[in-house]
Short mmCIF file of C-alpha atoms and ligand atoms in Angstrom, two decimals:
data_model
loop_
_atom_site.label_atom_id
_atom_site.label_comp_id
_atom_site.label_asym_id
_atom_site.label_seq_id
_atom_site.Cartn_x
_atom_site.Cartn_y
_atom_site.Cartn_z
CA MET R 862 36.37 -1.06 2.45
CA GLU R 863 35.57 2.17 3.81
CA ARG R 864 31.77 2.96 3.95
CA GLU R 865 30.44 6.34 4.55
CA VAL R 866 28.61 6.82 7.78
CA LEU R 867 25.54 9.06 7.76
CA GLU R 868 23.77 9.78 11.32
CA PHE R 869 20.16 11.04 11.53
CA ASP R 870 17.83 11.33 14.42
CA VAL R 871 15.10 9.70 12.36
CA GLN R 872 14.90 7.92 9.22
CA PHE R 873 12.08 6.62 7.30
CA ILE R 874 12.82 3.70 4.89
CA GLY R 875 10.60 4.42 1.65
CA ALA R 876 9.08 7.77 0.14
CA GLY R 877 5.65 6.42 -0.11
CA PRO R 878 2.49 7.71 1.54
CA ALA R 879 3.46 6.43 5.00
CA GLY R 880 7.09 7.69 5.01
CA LEU R 881 6.32 11.20 3.50
CA ALA R 882 3.51 11.58 5.91
CA GLY R 883 5.68 10.70 8.75
CA ALA R 884 8.62 12.83 8.08
CA LEU R 885 6.38 15.68 7.25
CA HIS R 886 4.31 15.57 10.32
CA LEU R 887 7.27 15.14 12.47
CA ALA R 888 9.01 18.00 10.98
CA ASN R 889 5.71 20.05 11.55
CA LEU R 890 5.36 19.15 15.13
CA ILE R 891 9.05 20.02 15.76
CA ALA R 892 8.47 23.45 14.15
CA LYS R 893 5.11 24.15 16.03
CA HIS R 894 6.87 23.24 19.31
CA ASP R 895 9.91 25.53 18.77
CA ALA R 896 7.88 28.32 17.70
CA ALA R 897 5.58 28.10 20.82
CA VAL R 898 8.77 27.80 23.11
CA ALA R 899 10.07 31.04 21.23
CA GLN R 900 6.90 32.51 22.24
CA GLY R 901 7.41 31.80 25.84
CA ALA R 902 5.61 28.23 26.28
CA PRO R 903 7.38 25.91 28.73
CA GLY R 904 10.20 23.47 27.66
CA LYS R 905 13.32 23.55 25.47
CA PRO R 906 13.37 24.09 21.77
CA LEU R 907 14.37 20.66 20.00
CA GLY R 908 16.55 22.75 17.59
CA GLU R 909 18.18 20.95 14.61
CA ILE R 910 16.55 17.54 14.33
CA THR R 911 17.69 15.41 11.18
CA ILE R 912 15.00 13.75 9.59
CA ALA R 913 15.81 11.61 6.52
CA VAL R 914 13.40 9.77 4.09
CA LEU R 915 15.62 7.02 2.19
CA GLU R 916 13.85 5.91 -1.49
CA LYS R 917 15.20 3.31 -3.68
CA ALA R 918 13.93 4.50 -6.85
CA ALA R 919 15.80 7.29 -8.95
CA THR R 920 12.83 9.66 -8.53
CA VAL R 921 10.21 9.73 -5.69
CA GLY R 922 6.90 8.10 -7.03
CA ALA R 923 8.77 6.03 -9.83
CA HIS R 924 7.99 2.61 -7.91
CA GLY R 925 4.52 3.51 -6.57
CA ILE R 926 1.60 1.98 -8.51
CA SER R 927 -2.05 2.59 -7.60
CA GLY R 928 -5.25 3.54 -8.93
CA LEU R 929 -5.75 5.82 -6.86
CA ALA R 930 -9.05 6.47 -5.67
CA MET R 931 -8.30 8.06 -2.26
CA ASP R 932 -10.10 8.34 0.81
CA PRO R 933 -9.11 11.83 1.94
CA ARG R 934 -9.36 11.42 5.66
CA GLY R 935 -5.70 11.05 6.37
CA LEU R 936 -4.33 13.73 4.10
CA ARG R 937 -6.82 16.01 5.62
CA GLU R 938 -5.61 15.33 9.09
CA LEU R 939 -1.91 16.00 7.81
CA MET R 940 -2.54 19.17 5.91
CA PRO R 941 -6.12 20.33 6.08
CA ASP R 942 -5.85 22.83 3.37
CA TYR R 943 -4.09 20.10 1.05
CA LYS R 944 -6.23 21.34 -1.97
CA GLU R 945 -5.05 25.01 -1.67
CA GLN R 946 -1.49 23.77 -1.34
CA GLY R 947 -1.62 22.14 -4.63
CA CYS R 948 -2.41 18.47 -3.98
CA PRO R 949 -2.25 16.75 -7.51
CA ILE R 950 -5.86 15.68 -7.63
CA GLU R 951 -7.13 14.86 -11.05
CA SER R 952 -10.67 14.25 -10.47
CA ASP R 953 -13.35 13.98 -7.56
CA VAL R 954 -15.25 10.81 -7.81
CA THR R 955 -18.60 11.60 -9.44
CA SER R 956 -20.07 8.01 -9.96
CA ASP R 957 -19.72 4.42 -8.59
CA ASP R 958 -20.56 1.24 -10.32
CA VAL R 959 -20.12 -2.29 -9.26
CA MET R 960 -20.53 -4.89 -11.90
CA PHE R 961 -20.60 -8.52 -11.88
CA LEU R 962 -19.13 -9.80 -15.13
CA THR R 963 -20.13 -13.24 -16.50
CA GLY R 964 -18.15 -14.98 -19.50
CA GLY R 965 -19.77 -12.71 -22.04
CA GLY R 966 -22.21 -10.56 -20.22
CA SER R 967 -22.43 -8.10 -17.14
CA PHE R 968 -24.93 -6.83 -14.79
CA ARG R 969 -24.62 -3.75 -12.18
CA LEU R 970 -25.19 -4.56 -8.60
CA PRO R 971 -28.34 -2.67 -7.72
CA ILE R 972 -26.72 -1.04 -4.65
CA VAL R 973 -22.80 -0.34 -4.12
CA PRO R 974 -21.82 -2.03 -1.20
CA PRO R 975 -20.66 0.34 1.57
CA MET R 976 -17.13 -0.47 1.63
CA LEU R 977 -17.00 0.15 -2.21
CA ASP R 978 -18.81 3.39 -1.87
CA ASN R 979 -16.36 6.15 -3.09
CA HIS R 980 -18.33 9.20 -2.57
CA GLY R 981 -16.11 12.18 -1.54
CA ASN R 982 -13.02 10.42 -2.65
CA HIS R 983 -10.45 11.97 -5.13
CA LEU R 984 -8.87 10.23 -8.16
CA LEU R 985 -5.01 10.80 -8.47
CA SER R 986 -2.07 9.29 -9.35
CA LEU R 987 0.16 7.92 -6.38
CA GLY R 988 3.44 9.06 -8.41
CA ASN R 989 2.07 12.38 -8.38
CA LEU R 990 0.90 12.45 -5.12
CA VAL R 991 4.12 11.37 -3.19
CA ALA R 992 6.37 13.63 -5.62
CA TRP R 993 4.21 16.46 -4.03
CA MET R 994 4.42 15.22 -0.67
CA ALA R 995 8.06 15.03 -0.96
CA GLN R 996 8.51 18.67 -2.07
CA LYS R 997 6.17 19.59 0.80
CA ALA R 998 8.31 17.65 3.44
CA GLU R 999 11.82 19.15 1.88
CA GLU R 1000 10.20 22.52 2.54
CA LYS R 1001 9.96 21.76 6.06
CA GLY R 1002 13.66 20.64 6.23
CA VAL R 1003 13.36 16.88 5.86
CA LEU R 1004 16.11 15.24 3.52
CA VAL R 1005 14.28 13.13 0.88
CA ALA R 1006 17.49 10.96 -0.78
CA THR R 1007 16.70 8.88 -3.70
CA GLU R 1008 18.60 5.99 -5.19
CA MET R 1009 19.19 4.95 -1.53
CA PRO R 1010 17.90 1.14 -1.42
CA ALA R 1011 18.10 0.11 2.09
CA ALA R 1012 19.50 -3.36 1.69
CA ARG R 1013 20.36 -4.61 5.03
CA ALA R 1014 19.06 -3.84 8.74
CA LEU R 1015 21.67 -3.11 11.15
CA VAL R 1016 20.75 -4.73 14.53
CA ASP R 1017 23.22 -4.39 17.70
CA GLY R 1018 22.18 -6.55 20.83
CA GLY R 1019 18.54 -6.69 19.88
CA ARG R 1020 18.15 -2.97 18.66
CA VAL R 1021 17.88 -1.77 15.23
CA VAL R 1022 20.43 0.93 14.91
CA GLY R 1023 20.38 1.37 11.29
CA VAL R 1024 20.55 0.28 7.71
CA GLN R 1025 23.17 -0.14 5.15
CA ILE R 1026 22.32 0.97 1.58
CA GLY R 1027 22.84 -1.60 -1.27
CA ASP R 1028 26.38 -1.15 -3.09
CA LYS R 1029 26.29 0.07 -6.58
CA GLY R 1030 28.28 -1.23 -9.61
CA VAL R 1031 27.95 -5.01 -8.53
CA SER R 1032 27.83 -7.64 -11.40
CA LYS R 1033 25.12 -10.21 -11.56
CA SER R 1034 27.38 -12.82 -9.86
CA GLY R 1035 28.05 -10.49 -7.00
CA GLU R 1036 31.47 -9.11 -8.11
CA PRO R 1037 32.53 -5.40 -7.91
CA LYS R 1038 32.54 -3.75 -11.40
CA PRO R 1039 34.87 -0.86 -12.29
CA ASN R 1040 32.02 1.62 -11.01
CA TYR R 1041 31.87 -0.16 -7.81
CA GLN R 1042 30.43 2.15 -4.97
CA PRO R 1043 29.97 0.77 -1.43
CA GLY R 1044 26.47 1.64 0.02
CA ALA R 1045 26.39 4.06 2.97
CA ILE R 1046 25.75 3.11 6.57
CA CYS R 1047 22.76 5.16 7.90
CA HIS R 1048 22.60 5.30 11.67
CA ALA R 1049 19.23 6.72 13.52
CA LYS R 1050 17.96 6.69 16.89
CA ALA R 1051 14.90 5.27 15.27
CA THR R 1052 14.22 3.55 12.01
CA VAL R 1053 10.63 3.53 10.51
CA LEU R 1054 10.04 0.83 7.86
CA CYS R 1055 7.82 2.39 5.24
CA GLU R 1056 8.80 -0.10 2.42
CA GLY R 1057 5.60 -0.91 1.01
CA PRO R 1058 4.38 -4.59 1.02
CA ARG R 1059 7.02 -7.38 1.59
CA GLY R 1060 9.97 -5.01 1.89
CA THR R 1061 13.60 -6.02 1.78
CA LEU R 1062 14.08 -4.95 5.55
CA ALA R 1063 10.88 -6.26 6.89
CA ARG R 1064 11.69 -9.81 5.53
CA GLN R 1065 14.85 -9.61 7.32
CA LEU R 1066 13.46 -8.25 10.59
CA GLU R 1067 10.31 -10.13 10.93
CA PRO R 1068 11.87 -13.52 11.57
CA GLN R 1069 15.01 -12.10 13.55
CA LEU R 1070 12.72 -9.84 15.99
CA GLY R 1071 9.90 -12.30 16.05
CA LEU R 1072 7.31 -9.71 14.71
CA MET R 1073 4.94 -12.35 13.13
CA VAL R 1074 4.77 -14.49 16.11
CA GLY R 1075 1.13 -15.33 17.00
CA LYS R 1076 -0.12 -13.47 13.82
CA ASN R 1077 -2.03 -14.81 10.87
CA PRO R 1078 0.40 -15.26 7.87
CA GLN R 1079 0.30 -12.38 5.29
CA VAL R 1080 -1.42 -12.84 1.84
CA TYR R 1081 -0.53 -11.01 -1.25
CA ALA R 1082 -2.35 -10.11 -4.37
CA THR R 1083 -0.78 -8.58 -7.09
CA GLY R 1084 -2.23 -5.46 -8.81
CA VAL R 1085 -1.62 -5.07 -12.41
CA LYS R 1086 -2.70 -1.60 -13.90
CA GLU R 1087 -2.51 0.11 -17.19
CA LEU R 1088 -3.30 3.73 -18.04
CA TRP R 1089 -5.38 4.19 -21.38
CA GLU R 1090 -4.95 7.30 -23.39
CA MET R 1091 -8.45 7.66 -24.88
CA PRO R 1092 -9.81 10.23 -27.60
CA ALA R 1093 -11.60 13.09 -26.59
CA GLY R 1094 -15.04 12.70 -25.19
CA ARG R 1095 -14.55 8.91 -24.49
CA VAL R 1096 -13.81 9.02 -20.63
CA GLN R 1097 -16.38 9.91 -17.99
CA LYS R 1098 -13.94 11.88 -15.89
CA GLY R 1099 -14.60 10.74 -12.13
CA ARG R 1100 -16.34 7.66 -12.83
CA VAL R 1101 -15.38 4.58 -10.60
CA ILE R 1102 -15.94 0.96 -11.67
CA HIS R 1103 -15.51 -2.01 -9.77
CA THR R 1104 -15.89 -5.57 -10.95
CA MET R 1105 -16.26 -8.87 -9.58
CA GLY R 1106 -16.09 -12.33 -11.64
CA PHE R 1107 -14.74 -12.74 -14.90
CA PRO R 1108 -11.97 -13.86 -15.85
CA LEU R 1109 -11.31 -15.47 -12.19
CA PRO R 1110 -12.82 -18.52 -11.17
CA SER R 1111 -14.95 -18.33 -8.14
CA ASP R 1112 -12.29 -19.98 -6.10
CA THR R 1113 -9.70 -17.07 -6.81
CA PHE R 1114 -9.81 -13.78 -4.89
CA GLY R 1115 -9.57 -10.53 -6.93
CA GLY R 1116 -11.48 -8.31 -9.09
CA GLY R 1117 -11.02 -5.44 -11.59
CA PHE R 1118 -11.16 -1.59 -11.35
CA ILE R 1119 -11.66 1.14 -13.90
CA TYR R 1120 -11.27 4.79 -12.98
CA GLY R 1121 -11.93 7.84 -14.93
CA MET R 1122 -8.87 9.78 -13.92
CA ASN R 1123 -9.65 12.79 -16.32
CA ASP R 1124 -11.39 13.56 -19.37
CA HIS R 1125 -8.89 11.27 -21.59
CA THR R 1126 -7.51 8.80 -19.31
CA TRP R 1127 -8.79 5.41 -17.95
CA ALA R 1128 -6.91 3.84 -15.31
CA VAL R 1129 -7.60 -0.06 -15.85
CA GLY R 1130 -6.27 -2.52 -13.36
CA PHE R 1131 -6.87 -6.12 -12.00
CA VAL R 1132 -6.04 -7.61 -8.76
CA THR R 1133 -5.31 -11.36 -8.38
CA GLY R 1134 -5.07 -13.04 -5.09
CA LEU R 1135 -1.63 -14.90 -5.06
CA ASP R 1136 -3.50 -17.45 -2.81
CA ALA R 1137 -4.99 -18.75 -5.64
CA PRO R 1138 -5.54 -22.63 -5.90
CA ASP R 1139 -4.60 -22.77 -9.60
CA PRO R 1140 -0.85 -22.48 -9.58
CA THR R 1141 -1.04 -21.22 -13.35
CA SER R 1142 -3.21 -18.08 -12.27
CA ASP R 1143 -1.32 -15.19 -13.93
CA PRO R 1144 -1.99 -11.59 -12.57
CA HIS R 1145 -0.82 -10.12 -16.08
CA CYS R 1146 -2.99 -12.57 -18.10
CA ASN R 1147 -5.88 -11.81 -15.77
CA LEU R 1148 -5.71 -8.32 -16.52
CA GLN R 1149 -5.34 -8.77 -20.31
CA ARG R 1150 -8.32 -11.20 -20.30
CA PHE R 1151 -10.28 -8.71 -18.15
CA LYS R 1152 -9.93 -6.19 -21.07
CA THR R 1153 -11.50 -8.68 -23.53
CA HIS R 1154 -14.68 -8.65 -21.81
CA PRO R 1155 -17.44 -6.96 -24.15
CA PHE R 1156 -18.06 -4.48 -21.14
CA VAL R 1157 -14.46 -3.43 -20.83
CA LYS R 1158 -13.64 -3.81 -24.41
CA ALA R 1159 -16.16 -1.30 -25.35
CA LEU R 1160 -14.87 1.34 -22.77
CA LEU R 1161 -11.35 1.17 -24.19
CA GLU R 1162 -12.11 1.13 -27.85
CA GLY R 1163 -10.28 3.72 -29.87
CA GLY R 1164 -7.64 4.06 -27.15
CA LYS R 1165 -4.06 2.97 -26.37
CA VAL R 1166 -2.00 1.69 -23.53
CA ALA R 1167 0.20 4.61 -22.24
CA SER R 1168 1.91 3.02 -19.29
CA TYR R 1169 1.83 -0.16 -17.03
CA GLY R 1170 3.05 -1.32 -13.89
CA ALA R 1171 2.57 -3.98 -11.21
CA LYS R 1172 2.74 -4.32 -7.52
CA ALA R 1173 1.86 -6.38 -4.61
CA ILE R 1174 -0.73 -5.51 -2.12
CA PRO R 1175 -0.92 -7.09 1.51
CA GLU R 1176 -4.53 -8.50 1.78
CA ALA R 1177 -4.73 -10.52 5.02
CA GLY R 1178 -5.85 -7.61 7.13
CA TRP R 1179 -5.71 -6.98 10.90
CA TRP R 1180 -4.82 -10.42 12.13
CA ALA R 1181 -1.96 -10.62 9.87
CA MET R 1182 -0.03 -7.17 10.83
CA PRO R 1183 3.21 -7.54 12.33
CA LYS R 1184 4.35 -6.28 15.81
CA LEU R 1185 4.54 -2.52 14.86
CA SER R 1186 7.24 -1.59 17.17
CA ALA R 1187 10.40 -3.27 18.38
CA ASP R 1188 13.76 -2.00 20.06
CA GLY R 1189 14.99 0.96 17.39
CA LEU R 1190 12.08 0.44 15.01
CA LEU R 1191 8.60 1.41 14.02
CA ILE R 1192 6.59 -0.03 11.05
CA CYS R 1193 4.02 1.81 8.96
CA GLY R 1194 1.85 1.59 5.83
CA ASP R 1195 1.48 -1.41 3.60
CA SER R 1196 4.74 -2.81 5.43
CA GLY R 1197 2.68 -2.93 8.66
CA GLY R 1198 -0.47 -4.56 6.74
CA PHE R 1199 -2.41 -1.09 6.96
CA LEU R 1200 -4.62 -1.94 4.08
CA ASN R 1201 -8.22 -2.32 4.01
CA GLY R 1202 -8.80 -5.30 1.52
CA ALA R 1203 -12.49 -4.68 1.53
CA ARG R 1204 -11.92 -1.43 -0.05
CA LEU R 1205 -8.87 -1.80 -1.77
CA LYS R 1206 -7.41 1.23 0.05
CA GLY R 1207 -4.33 1.67 1.80
CA THR R 1208 -3.14 5.28 1.12
CA HIS R 1209 -5.21 6.91 3.95
CA LEU R 1210 -4.21 4.36 6.37
CA ALA R 1211 -0.35 4.57 5.49
CA ILE R 1212 -0.77 8.50 6.04
CA LYS R 1213 -2.44 8.06 9.21
CA SER R 1214 0.06 5.20 10.45
CA GLY R 1215 2.97 7.65 9.37
CA MET R 1216 1.41 10.31 11.51
CA LEU R 1217 0.81 8.10 14.63
CA ALA R 1218 4.73 7.19 14.25
CA ALA R 1219 5.71 10.80 14.17
CA GLU R 1220 3.71 11.66 17.38
CA THR R 1221 5.63 8.88 18.84
CA LEU R 1222 8.86 9.98 17.82
CA PHE R 1223 7.94 13.52 18.73
CA GLU R 1224 7.09 12.50 22.39
CA CYS R 1225 10.66 10.42 22.27
CA LEU R 1226 12.56 13.53 21.15
CA LEU R 1227 10.80 15.74 23.92
CA ALA R 1228 11.85 13.02 26.45
CA GLY R 1229 15.15 12.30 25.06
CA ASP R 1230 14.20 8.58 25.24
CA PHE R 1231 14.09 6.23 22.20
CA SER R 1232 13.73 3.07 24.43
CA LYS R 1233 11.66 0.21 23.04
CA GLU R 1234 9.11 1.04 25.95
CA ARG R 1235 8.51 4.52 24.66
CA LEU R 1236 8.48 3.47 20.96
CA ALA R 1237 5.87 0.94 22.12
CA GLY R 1238 3.68 3.89 22.61
CA TYR R 1239 2.79 3.69 18.64
CA GLU R 1240 1.08 0.60 19.03
CA LYS R 1241 -0.97 2.32 21.69
CA ARG R 1242 -1.52 5.26 19.47
CA VAL R 1243 -2.60 2.84 16.37
CA ASP R 1244 -4.99 0.74 18.69
CA ALA R 1245 -6.72 3.82 19.86
CA SER R 1246 -6.91 5.46 16.18
CA TRP R 1247 -9.61 5.25 13.57
CA ALA R 1248 -7.20 3.44 11.51
CA ALA R 1249 -7.51 0.57 13.96
CA GLY R 1250 -11.29 0.85 13.93
CA GLU R 1251 -11.42 0.60 10.22
CA LEU R 1252 -9.37 -2.42 10.00
CA ARG R 1253 -11.02 -4.11 12.85
CA SER R 1254 -14.41 -3.77 11.22
CA VAL R 1255 -13.26 -5.69 8.20
CA ARG R 1256 -10.63 -8.34 10.19
CA ASN R 1257 -12.04 -11.37 8.79
CA PHE R 1258 -12.90 -10.06 5.36
CA HIS R 1259 -10.10 -12.07 3.46
CA GLN R 1260 -10.40 -15.08 5.31
CA GLY R 1261 -14.28 -15.54 3.91
CA PHE R 1262 -12.84 -15.79 0.44
CA GLU R 1263 -10.93 -18.98 1.28
CA GLY R 1264 -14.37 -20.63 0.65
CA GLY R 1265 -14.81 -19.06 -2.72
CA LEU R 1266 -16.37 -15.68 -3.96
CA PHE R 1267 -19.97 -16.43 -2.69
CA ALA R 1268 -18.91 -17.63 0.70
CA GLY R 1269 -16.71 -14.53 0.76
CA MET R 1270 -19.66 -12.30 -0.03
CA PHE R 1271 -21.73 -13.89 2.49
CA ASN R 1272 -19.07 -13.32 5.16
CA VAL R 1273 -18.96 -9.60 4.28
CA GLY R 1274 -22.54 -9.45 4.76
CA VAL R 1275 -22.46 -10.94 8.24
CA GLY R 1276 -19.32 -8.77 9.41
CA MET R 1277 -21.35 -5.63 8.32
CA VAL R 1278 -23.89 -6.82 10.84
CA THR R 1279 -21.84 -8.11 13.44
CA GLY R 1280 -19.07 -5.45 13.35
CA GLY R 1281 -16.42 -7.83 11.75
CA ARG R 1282 -17.10 -11.36 12.90
CA ASP R 1283 -17.42 -14.23 10.36
CA TRP R 1284 -20.63 -16.23 10.00
CA LEU R 1285 -19.64 -18.50 12.94
CA LEU R 1286 -19.25 -15.48 14.83
CA ARG R 1287 -15.74 -15.91 15.58
CA ASP R 1288 -13.61 -12.70 16.52
CA ARG R 1289 -10.54 -14.07 14.72
CA VAL R 1290 -10.60 -16.56 11.76
CA PRO R 1291 -7.37 -18.06 10.72
CA ASN R 1292 -6.26 -18.18 7.14
CA HIS R 1293 -3.56 -20.02 5.13
CA ALA R 1294 -0.67 -18.60 3.47
CA GLY R 1295 -0.86 -18.27 -0.22
CA HIS R 1296 1.40 -21.25 -1.18
CA GLN R 1297 -0.68 -23.52 1.29
CA ARG R 1298 -3.61 -23.06 -0.84
CA MET R 1299 -2.00 -23.60 -4.12
CA LYS R 1300 -2.79 -27.09 -5.71
CA LYS R 1301 -0.54 -29.08 -7.72
CA LEU R 1302 -0.62 -28.78 -11.19
CA ALA R 1303 -2.46 -32.02 -12.02
CA GLU R 1304 -4.98 -31.21 -9.38
CA ALA R 1305 -5.89 -27.89 -10.62
CA HIS R 1306 -8.16 -26.47 -13.04
CA ALA R 1307 -5.96 -24.37 -15.01
CA HIS R 1308 -8.23 -21.44 -15.66
CA GLY R 1309 -5.46 -18.58 -15.53
CA LYS R 1310 -3.35 -20.49 -18.06
CA PRO R 1311 -1.02 -17.75 -19.78
CA GLU R 1312 -1.85 -17.30 -23.25
CA ASN R 1313 1.68 -16.60 -24.40
CA GLY R 1314 2.09 -15.24 -27.80
CA LYS R 1315 -1.65 -14.55 -28.14
CA PHE R 1316 -1.45 -10.94 -27.02
CA ASP R 1317 -2.63 -8.70 -30.03
CA GLY R 1318 -0.45 -5.80 -29.20
CA ALA R 1319 -3.36 -3.22 -29.15
CA LEU R 1320 -6.07 -4.28 -26.69
CA THR R 1321 -3.86 -6.98 -25.05
CA VAL R 1322 -0.04 -6.53 -24.28
CA ASP R 1323 2.67 -8.81 -23.61
C1 FAD V 1675 -2.85 -1.90 -8.57
C2 FAD V 1675 -3.14 -1.20 -7.03
C3 FAD V 1675 -4.28 -0.40 -6.83
C4 FAD V 1675 -4.51 0.46 -5.63
N1 FAD V 1675 -5.48 1.18 -5.47
C5 FAD V 1675 -5.73 1.83 -4.42
C6 FAD V 1675 -6.63 2.76 -4.19
O1 FAD V 1675 -7.53 3.05 -5.12
N2 FAD V 1675 -6.74 3.63 -3.14
C7 FAD V 1675 -5.86 3.42 -2.10
O2 FAD V 1675 -5.96 4.26 -1.04
N3 FAD V 1675 -4.96 2.45 -2.26
C8 FAD V 1675 -4.75 1.73 -3.25
N4 FAD V 1675 -3.77 0.83 -3.45
C9 FAD V 1675 -2.98 0.78 -2.24
C10 FAD V 1675 -2.03 1.82 -1.98
O3 FAD V 1675 -1.13 1.99 -3.25
C11 FAD V 1675 -0.86 1.52 -0.89
O4 FAD V 1675 -1.70 0.99 0.25
C12 FAD V 1675 -0.08 2.49 -0.53
O5 FAD V 1675 0.64 3.02 -1.55
C13 FAD V 1675 0.79 2.14 0.79
O6 FAD V 1675 1.59 3.26 1.04
P1 FAD V 1675 3.05 3.11 1.67
O7 FAD V 1675 3.80 4.25 1.81
O8 FAD V 1675 2.92 1.94 2.89
O9 FAD V 1675 3.90 2.14 0.53
P2 FAD V 1675 4.42 2.17 -0.90
O10 FAD V 1675 3.31 3.28 -1.75
O11 FAD V 1675 4.59 0.92 -1.61
O12 FAD V 1675 5.69 3.06 -0.90
C14 FAD V 1675 6.75 2.52 -0.52
C15 FAD V 1675 8.04 3.07 -0.90
O13 FAD V 1675 9.25 2.57 -0.47
C16 FAD V 1675 10.19 2.38 -1.26
N5 FAD V 1675 11.08 1.40 -0.94
C17 FAD V 1675 10.79 -0.14 -0.73
N6 FAD V 1675 11.73 -0.83 -0.27
C18 FAD V 1675 12.86 0.02 0.15
C19 FAD V 1675 13.99 0.10 0.55
N7 FAD V 1675 14.45 -1.09 0.97
N8 FAD V 1675 14.95 1.09 0.62
C20 FAD V 1675 14.55 2.43 0.24
N9 FAD V 1675 13.10 2.48 -0.39
C21 FAD V 1675 12.43 1.47 -0.55
C22 FAD V 1675 9.57 2.08 -2.66
O14 FAD V 1675 10.27 2.04 -3.76
C23 FAD V 1675 8.33 3.10 -2.51
O15 FAD V 1675 8.59 4.13 -3.11
C24 FAD V 1675 -3.58 0.14 -4.39
C25 FAD V 1675 -2.35 -0.74 -4.76
C26 FAD V 1675 -2.09 -1.33 -5.85
C27 FAD V 1675 -0.93 -2.20 -6.18
#
């Protein structure tokens, strides 16, 4: 079988905020360098450098799911004039509420905890954001290729030398069909994993290259989100609401969010920790039950679901981040665990990590040296960055919730005073992998029991 072989200087796997920021920043650094050399600055021009972003979805953004209340810090560094350049912001955040929901009632927390303060943040669609970023990257000469699912990492003598794209036209049993098309081999001097959480390649490479040795296990949540089209005048554009409590029992991590995206759309979502002790806890059903709460139901009255999606979120934080560089490899964004679980925010960190990878790769290009030692400069850059500062300040956030909601909230308070330590003043708190916390069905209180067949097709959907 003949496979097409493509050669790139650098390839980013995944066209999310991390991969696109990395590719765009690298293209900008090269262009700036070459322009300076042309003006007489010392050094040689880098010339034609091939930068590719390989995306599995049919269109950029099609697989992205997010609120999205974005802290603009990363984007501002990448593109200081992002507003003038047409960044598709739907609204600026105008108000913040944190609600505690009981079975039938609700109360507003008198103060918004600092980590949930969205002052200065923007509301936008992740799909629209990355489509716009892809356009900006392409304008700078980056190849953004869709329908390119990287299926296999190619490792030669311990060095990642490229990826193999998944074959097309394969039957469910693995047999080639008449439209069979073998996936290409994509070689690069460096491959940057930006696959989002729990990526195909990350799952192959983490054990093979020992990237999780000595780390806490990663813990996931599933975020399920719906966009609700509302009649005119029913949405408070820019309003952000976060909720705790109903419908989750206190031993399960998670909560709800409602964002007023524009004057006719609510984004309504619910995050359920997959380390729930209850084996029947069902993220989809939790969102459906969340909407039946009187507080949420009243907001959605008269509207209808326009779209729906679900996606994993890496929640375990700083101590569960994999080793971020290896021979031929860098890891950014959710793939590298760059997500602040306390804020439910990862986009600004994904963008920043992509930029730090780009700065490392630029240095490699200048030196003509892609050795693992030079690539390891990325880890130093991360450690010295504000991204590490932010993640370190909440490094034991998720661990606190293993003791339940109230222990978790107490731990959050202690962490704010101690700079991220837990209530025993430990710098590093271990955590369990999700499956280790799950009880046997017979021992569990089946709080999240799926209510199959009980969806009404209007407020609750199957
Ligand atoms: C419900 C929900 C709400 C959220 N709310 C917020 C919020 O309000 N604010 C915030 O900042 N963050 C939020 N986040 C988190 C945020 O979406 C992520 O942190 C961010 O998208 C991470 O960017 P990324 O580039 O690392 O990965 P992703 O955005 O996941 O992008 C990864 C890309 O890689 C592609 N891909 C994956 N595997 C492969 C492969 N093998 N080959 C080719 N392509 C591949 C995917 O299709 C995808 O396009 C939320 C997440 C969820 C799920």
